[in-house]
Coordinates of C-alpha atoms and ligand atoms in Angstrom, one line a residue:
M17 CA -6.5 -2.7 18.9
K18 CA -8.5 -5.8 18.0
K19 CA -7.0 -8.1 15.4
Y20 CA -7.7 -11.5 13.7
I21 CA -5.2 -14.3 14.0
I22 CA -5.7 -16.8 11.1
K23 CA -3.9 -20.1 10.6
G24 CA -4.1 -20.9 6.9
G25 CA -4.7 -24.1 5.1
N26 CA -8.2 -25.2 6.2
R27 CA -10.7 -25.9 3.4
L28 CA -14.1 -24.2 4.1
S29 CA -17.3 -26.2 4.0
G30 CA -20.8 -25.7 5.1
E31 CA -23.7 -23.2 4.6
V32 CA -23.9 -19.4 4.9
S33 CA -27.1 -17.4 5.1
I34 CA -26.6 -13.9 3.7
S35 CA -27.7 -10.9 5.7
G36 CA -29.3 -7.6 4.6
A37 CA -27.3 -5.3 2.3
K38 CA -25.4 -2.5 4.1
N39 CA -25.6 -0.3 1.0
A40 CA -29.4 -0.7 0.8
V41 CA -30.2 -0.1 4.5
L42 CA -28.1 3.1 4.8
P43 CA -30.1 5.1 2.1
I44 CA -33.4 3.6 3.3
L45 CA -32.8 4.6 6.9
A46 CA -32.0 8.1 5.6
A47 CA -35.3 8.0 3.6
T48 CA -37.3 7.4 6.8
V49 CA -36.7 11.0 7.7
I50 CA -39.0 12.2 4.9
S51 CA -42.4 10.9 6.0
G52 CA -42.3 12.2 9.6
K53 CA -44.1 8.9 10.5
S54 CA -43.0 5.4 11.5
S55 CA -41.1 3.0 9.3
L56 CA -40.2 -0.6 10.2
I57 CA -37.1 -1.8 8.3
S58 CA -36.2 -5.5 8.6
N59 CA -33.4 -7.9 7.7
I60 CA -30.8 -5.4 8.9
P61 CA -27.2 -6.6 9.6
R62 CA -25.6 -5.5 12.9
L63 CA -22.8 -3.4 11.4
K64 CA -20.8 -0.4 12.6
D65 CA -22.1 1.7 9.7
V66 CA -25.7 1.0 10.6
E67 CA -25.0 1.9 14.2
V68 CA -23.6 5.3 13.0
M69 CA -26.7 5.9 10.9
V70 CA -28.9 5.1 13.8
A71 CA -26.9 7.5 16.0
I72 CA -27.3 10.2 13.4
L73 CA -31.1 9.7 13.3
K74 CA -31.3 9.9 17.1
S75 CA -29.1 13.0 17.2
L76 CA -31.6 14.6 14.9
G77 CA -34.4 13.8 17.4
A78 CA -35.9 10.7 15.8
E79 CA -37.1 7.8 18.0
V80 CA -35.2 4.7 16.8
D81 CA -35.7 1.2 18.3
W82 CA -33.5 -1.6 17.0
G83 CA -35.5 -4.8 18.0
I84 CA -35.4 -8.4 16.9
D85 CA -37.7 -7.8 13.9
G86 CA -35.7 -4.9 12.6
I87 CA -35.3 -1.1 13.2
L88 CA -38.4 1.0 13.9
V89 CA -37.9 4.7 13.1
N90 CA -40.4 7.3 14.2
S91 CA -39.2 10.4 12.5
S92 CA -42.1 12.6 13.7
T93 CA -39.9 13.8 16.6
I94 CA -37.0 15.1 14.5
N95 CA -36.2 18.6 15.6
S96 CA -32.9 19.4 13.9
V97 CA -31.4 19.7 10.4
S98 CA -27.8 19.7 11.5
L99 CA -25.8 16.5 11.2
P100 CA -23.2 16.0 14.0
E101 CA -19.7 16.5 12.5
E102 CA -18.0 13.6 14.2
L103 CA -20.6 11.1 12.9
V104 CA -20.5 12.6 9.3
R105 CA -16.7 12.2 9.4
E106 CA -17.0 8.6 10.6
M107 CA -19.3 7.7 7.7
R108 CA -19.1 9.4 4.3
S109 CA -22.4 8.0 3.1
S110 CA -24.3 10.1 5.6
I111 CA -24.3 12.7 2.8
I112 CA -27.5 11.1 1.6
L113 CA -29.3 12.6 4.7
M114 CA -28.9 15.9 2.8
G115 CA -31.6 14.9 0.3
A116 CA -33.9 13.5 3.0
L117 CA -33.6 16.6 5.3
L118 CA -34.2 18.9 2.3
A119 CA -37.3 16.9 1.4
R120 CA -38.7 17.1 4.9
F121 CA -37.5 20.5 6.2
G122 CA -36.1 22.4 3.2
E123 CA -32.8 22.7 5.0
A124 CA -29.7 20.7 5.9
K125 CA -26.4 21.5 7.6
L126 CA -23.5 19.2 7.6
S127 CA -19.7 19.2 7.7
Y128 CA -18.0 18.4 4.4
P129 CA -17.8 14.6 4.4
G130 CA -14.1 13.6 4.6
G131 CA -12.6 11.6 1.7
C132 CA -11.7 8.2 2.8
E133 CA -9.2 5.4 2.3
I134 CA -10.2 4.7 -1.3
G135 CA -9.9 8.2 -2.8
P136 CA -11.0 11.8 -2.6
R137 CA -14.8 10.9 -2.9
P138 CA -16.0 14.3 -4.2
I139 CA -19.7 15.2 -3.9
D140 CA -19.9 17.7 -6.9
L141 CA -22.6 15.6 -8.6
H142 CA -24.7 15.6 -5.5
L143 CA -24.4 19.4 -5.2
K144 CA -24.9 20.2 -8.9
S145 CA -28.1 18.1 -9.0
L146 CA -29.6 19.6 -5.8
R147 CA -28.9 23.1 -7.1
Q148 CA -30.8 22.2 -10.2
M149 CA -33.8 21.4 -7.9
G150 CA -33.6 24.9 -6.4
V151 CA -31.4 24.2 -3.4
V152 CA -29.1 27.1 -2.4
I153 CA -25.9 25.6 -1.0
E154 CA -23.2 27.6 0.8
E155 CA -19.9 25.9 1.3
A156 CA -17.8 27.6 3.9
H157 CA -15.4 26.7 6.8
G158 CA -15.7 23.0 5.8
Y159 CA -19.5 23.1 6.3
L160 CA -22.3 22.8 3.8
H161 CA -25.5 24.8 4.5
C162 CA -28.3 23.8 2.2
K163 CA -31.6 25.7 1.9
A164 CA -34.6 25.4 -0.4
A165 CA -37.7 27.5 -0.1
E166 CA -39.2 25.0 -2.4
L167 CA -37.8 21.8 -4.0
N168 CA -38.7 21.7 -7.7
G169 CA -38.5 18.7 -10.0
A170 CA -35.7 18.9 -12.6
D171 CA -34.4 17.0 -15.6
I172 CA -30.9 15.9 -14.3
Q173 CA -28.2 14.4 -16.5
L174 CA -25.5 12.8 -14.2
D175 CA -22.0 13.0 -15.6
Y176 CA -21.3 9.7 -13.9
P177 CA -23.7 7.0 -12.6
S178 CA -22.9 7.9 -9.0
V179 CA -24.8 5.6 -6.5
G180 CA -24.9 8.3 -3.8
A181 CA -25.9 11.1 -6.1
T182 CA -28.7 9.0 -7.6
E183 CA -30.0 8.2 -4.1
N184 CA -29.7 11.8 -2.9
I185 CA -31.7 13.1 -5.9
M186 CA -34.4 10.4 -5.3
L187 CA -34.8 11.4 -1.7
A188 CA -35.0 15.2 -2.5
A189 CA -37.4 14.5 -5.4
A190 CA -39.8 12.2 -3.6
T191 CA -42.0 15.0 -2.3
A192 CA -40.7 17.9 -4.5
K193 CA -43.0 20.0 -6.6
G194 CA -43.4 18.4 -10.1
T195 CA -41.5 15.6 -11.7
T196 CA -37.7 14.8 -11.6
V197 CA -35.9 12.7 -14.2
I198 CA -32.5 11.3 -13.5
R199 CA -30.5 10.3 -16.7
N200 CA -27.4 8.2 -16.5
A201 CA -28.6 7.1 -13.1
A202 CA -26.8 4.3 -11.1
R203 CA -28.4 1.0 -11.8
E204 CA -27.3 -0.9 -8.6
P205 CA -29.9 -3.3 -6.9
E206 CA -29.7 -1.0 -3.8
I207 CA -31.2 1.8 -5.9
I208 CA -34.2 -0.5 -6.7
D209 CA -34.5 -1.3 -3.0
L210 CA -34.7 2.4 -2.2
Q211 CA -37.4 2.9 -4.9
D212 CA -39.3 0.0 -3.4
Y213 CA -39.2 1.5 0.1
L214 CA -40.2 5.0 -1.2
N215 CA -43.1 3.6 -3.2
K216 CA -44.4 1.5 -0.3
A217 CA -44.4 4.8 1.6
G218 CA -46.6 6.4 -1.1
G219 CA -43.9 7.6 -3.5
K220 CA -44.3 7.6 -7.2
I221 CA -41.0 6.4 -8.6
K222 CA -40.2 4.2 -11.6
G223 CA -37.2 3.1 -13.6
A224 CA -34.8 2.2 -10.8
G225 CA -32.4 -0.4 -12.1
T226 CA -32.3 1.3 -15.5
S227 CA -30.4 4.5 -16.5
I228 CA -33.5 6.7 -16.4
I229 CA -35.4 7.1 -13.2
T230 CA -38.6 9.2 -13.0
I231 CA -39.8 10.6 -9.7
E232 CA -43.2 12.2 -9.5
G233 CA -43.3 14.4 -6.4
V234 CA -46.1 13.5 -4.0
K235 CA -47.6 15.6 -1.1
T236 CA -46.4 13.3 1.7
L237 CA -45.1 9.9 2.5
Y238 CA -46.8 7.4 4.9
E239 CA -46.0 4.8 7.5
C240 CA -44.6 1.6 5.9
S241 CA -42.5 -1.5 6.5
H242 CA -39.7 -2.9 4.3
N243 CA -37.4 -5.9 4.1
I244 CA -33.9 -5.2 3.0
I245 CA -32.4 -7.1 0.0
P246 CA -29.5 -9.5 0.7
D247 CA -25.9 -8.1 0.6
R248 CA -24.4 -9.1 -2.8
I249 CA -20.9 -8.0 -1.7
V250 CA -21.0 -10.1 1.5
A251 CA -22.2 -13.0 -0.7
G252 CA -19.4 -12.5 -3.2
T253 CA -16.8 -12.3 -0.3
F254 CA -17.9 -15.8 1.0
M255 CA -17.9 -17.1 -2.6
V256 CA -14.2 -16.1 -2.9
A257 CA -13.5 -17.6 0.6
A258 CA -14.7 -21.0 -0.8
A259 CA -12.7 -20.6 -4.0
I260 CA -9.4 -19.5 -2.3
T261 CA -9.5 -22.4 0.2
Q262 CA -10.5 -25.0 -2.4
G263 CA -13.6 -25.5 -0.2
E264 CA -17.2 -26.2 -0.8
V265 CA -19.7 -23.7 0.5
V266 CA -23.5 -23.3 -0.1
L267 CA -24.8 -19.7 0.2
K268 CA -28.5 -19.1 1.0
N269 CA -30.9 -16.1 1.1
L270 CA -29.4 -14.3 -1.8
V271 CA -30.5 -12.9 -5.1
V272 CA -28.5 -14.8 -7.8
E273 CA -29.4 -12.1 -10.4
H274 CA -27.3 -9.5 -8.4
L275 CA -24.3 -11.8 -8.5
Q276 CA -24.0 -12.5 -12.2
S277 CA -20.8 -10.6 -12.9
I278 CA -19.1 -12.1 -9.8
I279 CA -20.2 -15.6 -10.8
A280 CA -18.9 -15.1 -14.4
K281 CA -15.5 -13.9 -13.2
L282 CA -15.2 -16.6 -10.6
R283 CA -16.0 -19.2 -13.2
E284 CA -13.1 -17.7 -15.3
T285 CA -10.8 -18.8 -12.5
G286 CA -12.0 -22.4 -12.8
T287 CA -14.1 -22.3 -9.7
Y288 CA -17.2 -24.5 -10.0
I289 CA -20.5 -22.6 -9.3
E290 CA -24.1 -23.8 -9.6
S291 CA -27.1 -21.8 -8.7
D292 CA -30.7 -22.8 -8.0
G293 CA -33.3 -20.2 -6.9
N294 CA -31.9 -18.1 -4.1
L295 CA -29.0 -20.5 -3.4
I296 CA -25.5 -20.9 -4.8
R297 CA -23.0 -23.7 -4.4
V298 CA -19.3 -22.8 -4.8
V299 CA -16.6 -25.5 -5.1
G300 CA -13.0 -24.3 -5.2
V301 CA -10.4 -26.0 -7.4
Q302 CA -6.7 -26.7 -6.8
N303 CA -5.4 -24.9 -9.9
I304 CA -6.9 -21.4 -9.9
S305 CA -6.7 -19.8 -13.4
S306 CA -5.6 -16.2 -13.8
I307 CA -8.0 -13.6 -15.3
E308 CA -6.6 -11.7 -18.4
M309 CA -8.6 -8.5 -17.6
L310 CA -10.8 -7.8 -14.6
Q311 CA -12.3 -4.3 -14.9
T312 CA -14.5 -2.8 -12.2
L313 CA -17.5 -0.9 -13.5
P314 CA -20.9 0.5 -12.4
Y315 CA -23.6 -2.2 -12.1
P316 CA -24.2 -4.5 -13.9
G317 CA -20.5 -4.5 -14.5
F318 CA -18.1 -6.2 -12.1
P319 CA -18.4 -4.4 -8.7
T320 CA -15.5 -2.3 -7.4
D321 CA -16.4 -3.6 -3.9
M322 CA -15.3 -7.1 -5.0
Q323 CA -11.9 -6.0 -6.5
A324 CA -9.8 -6.5 -3.4
Q325 CA -11.2 -10.0 -2.7
F326 CA -10.4 -11.0 -6.3
M327 CA -6.9 -9.6 -6.0
A328 CA -6.3 -11.9 -3.1
L329 CA -7.6 -14.9 -5.0
L330 CA -5.6 -14.0 -8.2
S331 CA -2.4 -13.8 -6.1
I332 CA -2.3 -17.6 -6.0
A333 CA -3.7 -18.2 -9.6
K334 CA -1.6 -19.9 -12.3
G335 CA -0.4 -17.0 -14.5
T336 CA -0.7 -13.3 -14.6
S337 CA -3.9 -11.3 -14.1
I338 CA -4.7 -7.6 -14.8
I339 CA -7.1 -5.5 -12.7
N340 CA -8.4 -2.2 -13.9
E341 CA -10.1 -0.2 -11.1
T342 CA -12.1 2.3 -13.1
V343 CA -14.5 3.5 -10.3
F344 CA -12.2 4.8 -7.5
E345 CA -9.0 6.7 -7.6
N346 CA -6.9 4.8 -5.1
R347 CA -8.3 1.4 -4.2
F348 CA -5.2 -0.9 -4.3
K349 CA -3.8 -0.3 -0.8
H350 CA -4.5 -4.0 0.0
G351 CA -1.9 -4.8 -2.7
E352 CA 0.9 -3.6 -0.5
E353 CA -0.3 -5.7 2.4
L354 CA -0.7 -8.8 0.1
A355 CA 2.9 -8.3 -1.1
R356 CA 4.0 -8.8 2.6
M357 CA 2.4 -12.2 2.3
G358 CA 4.4 -13.0 -0.8
A359 CA 2.1 -11.8 -3.5
H360 CA 3.7 -10.4 -6.7
I361 CA 1.6 -7.3 -7.4
K362 CA 2.6 -4.2 -9.3
T363 CA 0.3 -1.2 -9.5
F364 CA 0.3 1.6 -12.1
G365 CA -2.3 4.1 -11.2
K366 CA -5.7 2.4 -11.7
V367 CA -4.1 -0.8 -13.1
A368 CA -2.7 -3.6 -11.1
V369 CA -0.7 -6.6 -12.5
I370 CA -0.8 -9.7 -10.4
K371 CA 1.6 -12.5 -11.1
G372 CA 0.3 -15.6 -9.4
V373 CA 2.6 -17.4 -6.9
N374 CA 2.4 -21.0 -5.6
E375 CA 1.5 -20.0 -2.2
L376 CA 1.2 -17.0 0.2
T377 CA 2.9 -17.0 3.6
G378 CA 1.3 -15.7 6.8
A379 CA 2.4 -12.2 7.9
K380 CA 1.4 -9.3 10.1
V381 CA -0.8 -7.1 7.9
Y382 CA -3.2 -4.2 8.4
A383 CA -6.7 -3.5 7.0
R384 CA -6.6 -0.1 5.3
D385 CA -10.3 0.0 4.2
L386 CA -13.4 -2.2 4.4
R387 CA -13.1 -4.5 1.4
G388 CA -9.3 -4.5 1.4
G389 CA -9.4 -5.7 5.0
A390 CA -11.8 -8.6 4.0
A391 CA -9.3 -9.5 1.2
L392 CA -6.5 -9.8 3.7
V393 CA -8.5 -12.3 5.8
L394 CA -9.2 -14.3 2.6
A395 CA -5.5 -14.4 1.8
G396 CA -4.8 -15.5 5.4
L397 CA -7.2 -18.4 5.0
A398 CA -5.0 -19.7 2.1
A399 CA -1.6 -18.7 3.4
K400 CA 1.0 -21.0 4.9
G401 CA 1.3 -20.3 8.6
S402 CA -0.2 -17.6 10.7
T403 CA -1.5 -14.2 9.6
E404 CA -2.4 -11.3 11.8
V405 CA -4.9 -8.8 10.4
G406 CA -4.9 -5.5 12.4
N407 CA -7.2 -2.5 12.2
I408 CA -10.2 -4.8 11.8
H409 CA -12.6 -2.0 12.8
H410 CA -12.6 -1.3 9.0
I411 CA -13.9 -4.8 8.4
E412 CA -16.6 -4.6 11.1
R413 CA -18.1 -1.7 9.2
G414 CA -19.4 -4.0 6.5
Y415 CA -19.4 -7.6 7.8
D416 CA -21.6 -8.8 10.7
G417 CA -19.7 -11.5 12.6
F418 CA -17.2 -12.2 9.8
H419 CA -14.8 -14.3 11.8
T420 CA -17.6 -16.3 13.6
T421 CA -19.1 -17.3 10.2
L422 CA -15.7 -18.2 8.8
H423 CA -14.9 -20.2 12.0
R424 CA -18.2 -22.1 11.6
L425 CA -17.2 -22.9 8.0
G426 CA -13.9 -24.5 9.3
A427 CA -11.5 -21.6 9.3
D428 CA -8.9 -21.4 12.0
I429 CA -9.5 -17.8 12.9
Q430 CA -9.8 -16.0 16.2
L431 CA -10.4 -12.4 17.3
V432 CA -8.0 -11.1 19.9
Ligands
EPZ16 C1 -21.4 3.6 -3.0 O1 -20.5 4.7 -2.7 C2 -21.1 2.5 -2.0 N1 -21.4 3.0 -0.7 C3 -19.7 2.1 -2.2 O2 -19.5 1.0 -1.3 C4 -19.4 1.6 -3.6 O3 -18.1 1.2 -3.8 C5 -19.8 2.7 -4.6 O4 -21.2 3.1 -4.4 C6 -19.7 2.2 -6.0 O5 -20.5 1.1 -6.2 C7 -22.6 3.0 -0.2 O6 -23.6 2.7 -0.9 C8 -22.8 3.5 1.2 P1 -20.3 6.7 -6.2 P2 -20.7 6.1 -3.4 O7 -20.9 8.0 -5.8 O8 -22.1 6.5 -3.5 C9 -17.1 9.6 -8.0 C10 -18.4 -0.3 0.4 O9 -17.3 -0.9 0.4 N2 -18.0 10.7 -7.6 O10 -21.0 5.8 -7.1 O11 -19.8 7.1 -2.7 C11 -16.5 9.0 -6.8 O12 -15.4 9.7 -6.4 C12 -18.5 1.1 -0.2 O13 -19.5 -0.7 0.9 C13 -17.8 12.0 -8.1 O14 -16.8 12.2 -8.7 O15 -20.1 5.8 -4.8 C14 -16.1 7.6 -7.3 O16 -14.8 7.7 -8.0 C15 -17.2 1.6 -0.6 N3 -18.6 13.0 -7.7 C16 -17.2 7.3 -8.3 O17 -17.8 8.5 -8.6 C17 -19.7 12.8 -6.9 O18 -20.5 13.7 -6.6 C18 -18.2 6.3 -7.7 O19 -18.8 6.9 -6.6 C19 -20.0 11.4 -6.5 C20 -19.1 10.4 -6.9

């Protein structure tokens, strides 16, 4: 199995240009199914999860060409509504194809998406919402068979601002009969990007980024092209890399507005941050301050996808920090691995208490999920001695050339 070997202690310095957002490109690639025409999506990171989504589109019969100016999808040739089980298992977020297939064909068949490393990941909000739109869903033998003679607009109140459920409803509603309102919708920037793509294709959607999204069903969607927004979590990860190594890094091609909660919490640790237009400069300090309470929340709150990276940073802060992971059930596995590097972390359900230590020591650790794996790399950059991070396939799902970028910034890291 591939692993990273990191010799800690180097300060990072230099510039990073941020790639397109994984969590924007996945729902937008699903949305290309609806029009039955061509869509050119650009600024796409080369990630495992994107390759899986491309494989799923091809398995449905779409023509997909991943060239230098992005991914060209011609969905006119799609001739199946059944998602391949092995690919759905590989990537939970393929559940958003359900809404797109229902919009185009009125039918979708897929195996129940497995939970994953960070908790059970139910899909009850997706199913309840689609049923409100007239979808009949049979759940049997681990399969979901969805059928809708006609998709009707509905007034949907989400119990929780689920990102995936909001996206699935938008896709199913885009060409439904009548108008759909989503209340308590997720407000993530990736939802706005999905709205932008759908409207460019002729959709009539408004309110993305707020808690109430209104989708007026249209007859059909058209050919269009769309440029994906920068990845705020990749940007946040490199900001923490600068902070944890007391380095100085400039990040370009990002949307500062999407990073406000990460900037605020990093500043609380004493890290110096200045932003100008679509550029951020991060300067790490020797004495990292602890954070009294770091709570993960739906956007615009502090993102759960940055929790692990901050736990690594707070492991070497002066003082004790508390993290409250309110979004997922079981997202502290990286804590056990950080403890092998000398971190003092105690977890109580959704709360973790991190007592800062002077320094971490290199050890053999294993990535257990995407962001937890990235956090172990960050810890290795700061640890004394050599750290081996195994199971890095988790990391490759969400970071395009992670070690090559870190190496270019001065990290002593190699892939073996
Ligand atoms: C998206 O996952 C992201 N994935 C996640 O990023 C991110 O952590 C999450 O949103 C929260 O921001 C993609 O966009 C591909 P949710 P999603 O539905 O849609 C519960 C990463 O690292 N819930 O907002 O699955 C659920 O169990 C990944 O890039 C239900 O109970 O997140 C969770 O506790 C990890 N029932 C909470 O809501 C449902 O029907 C948030 O889930 C749906 C969700």
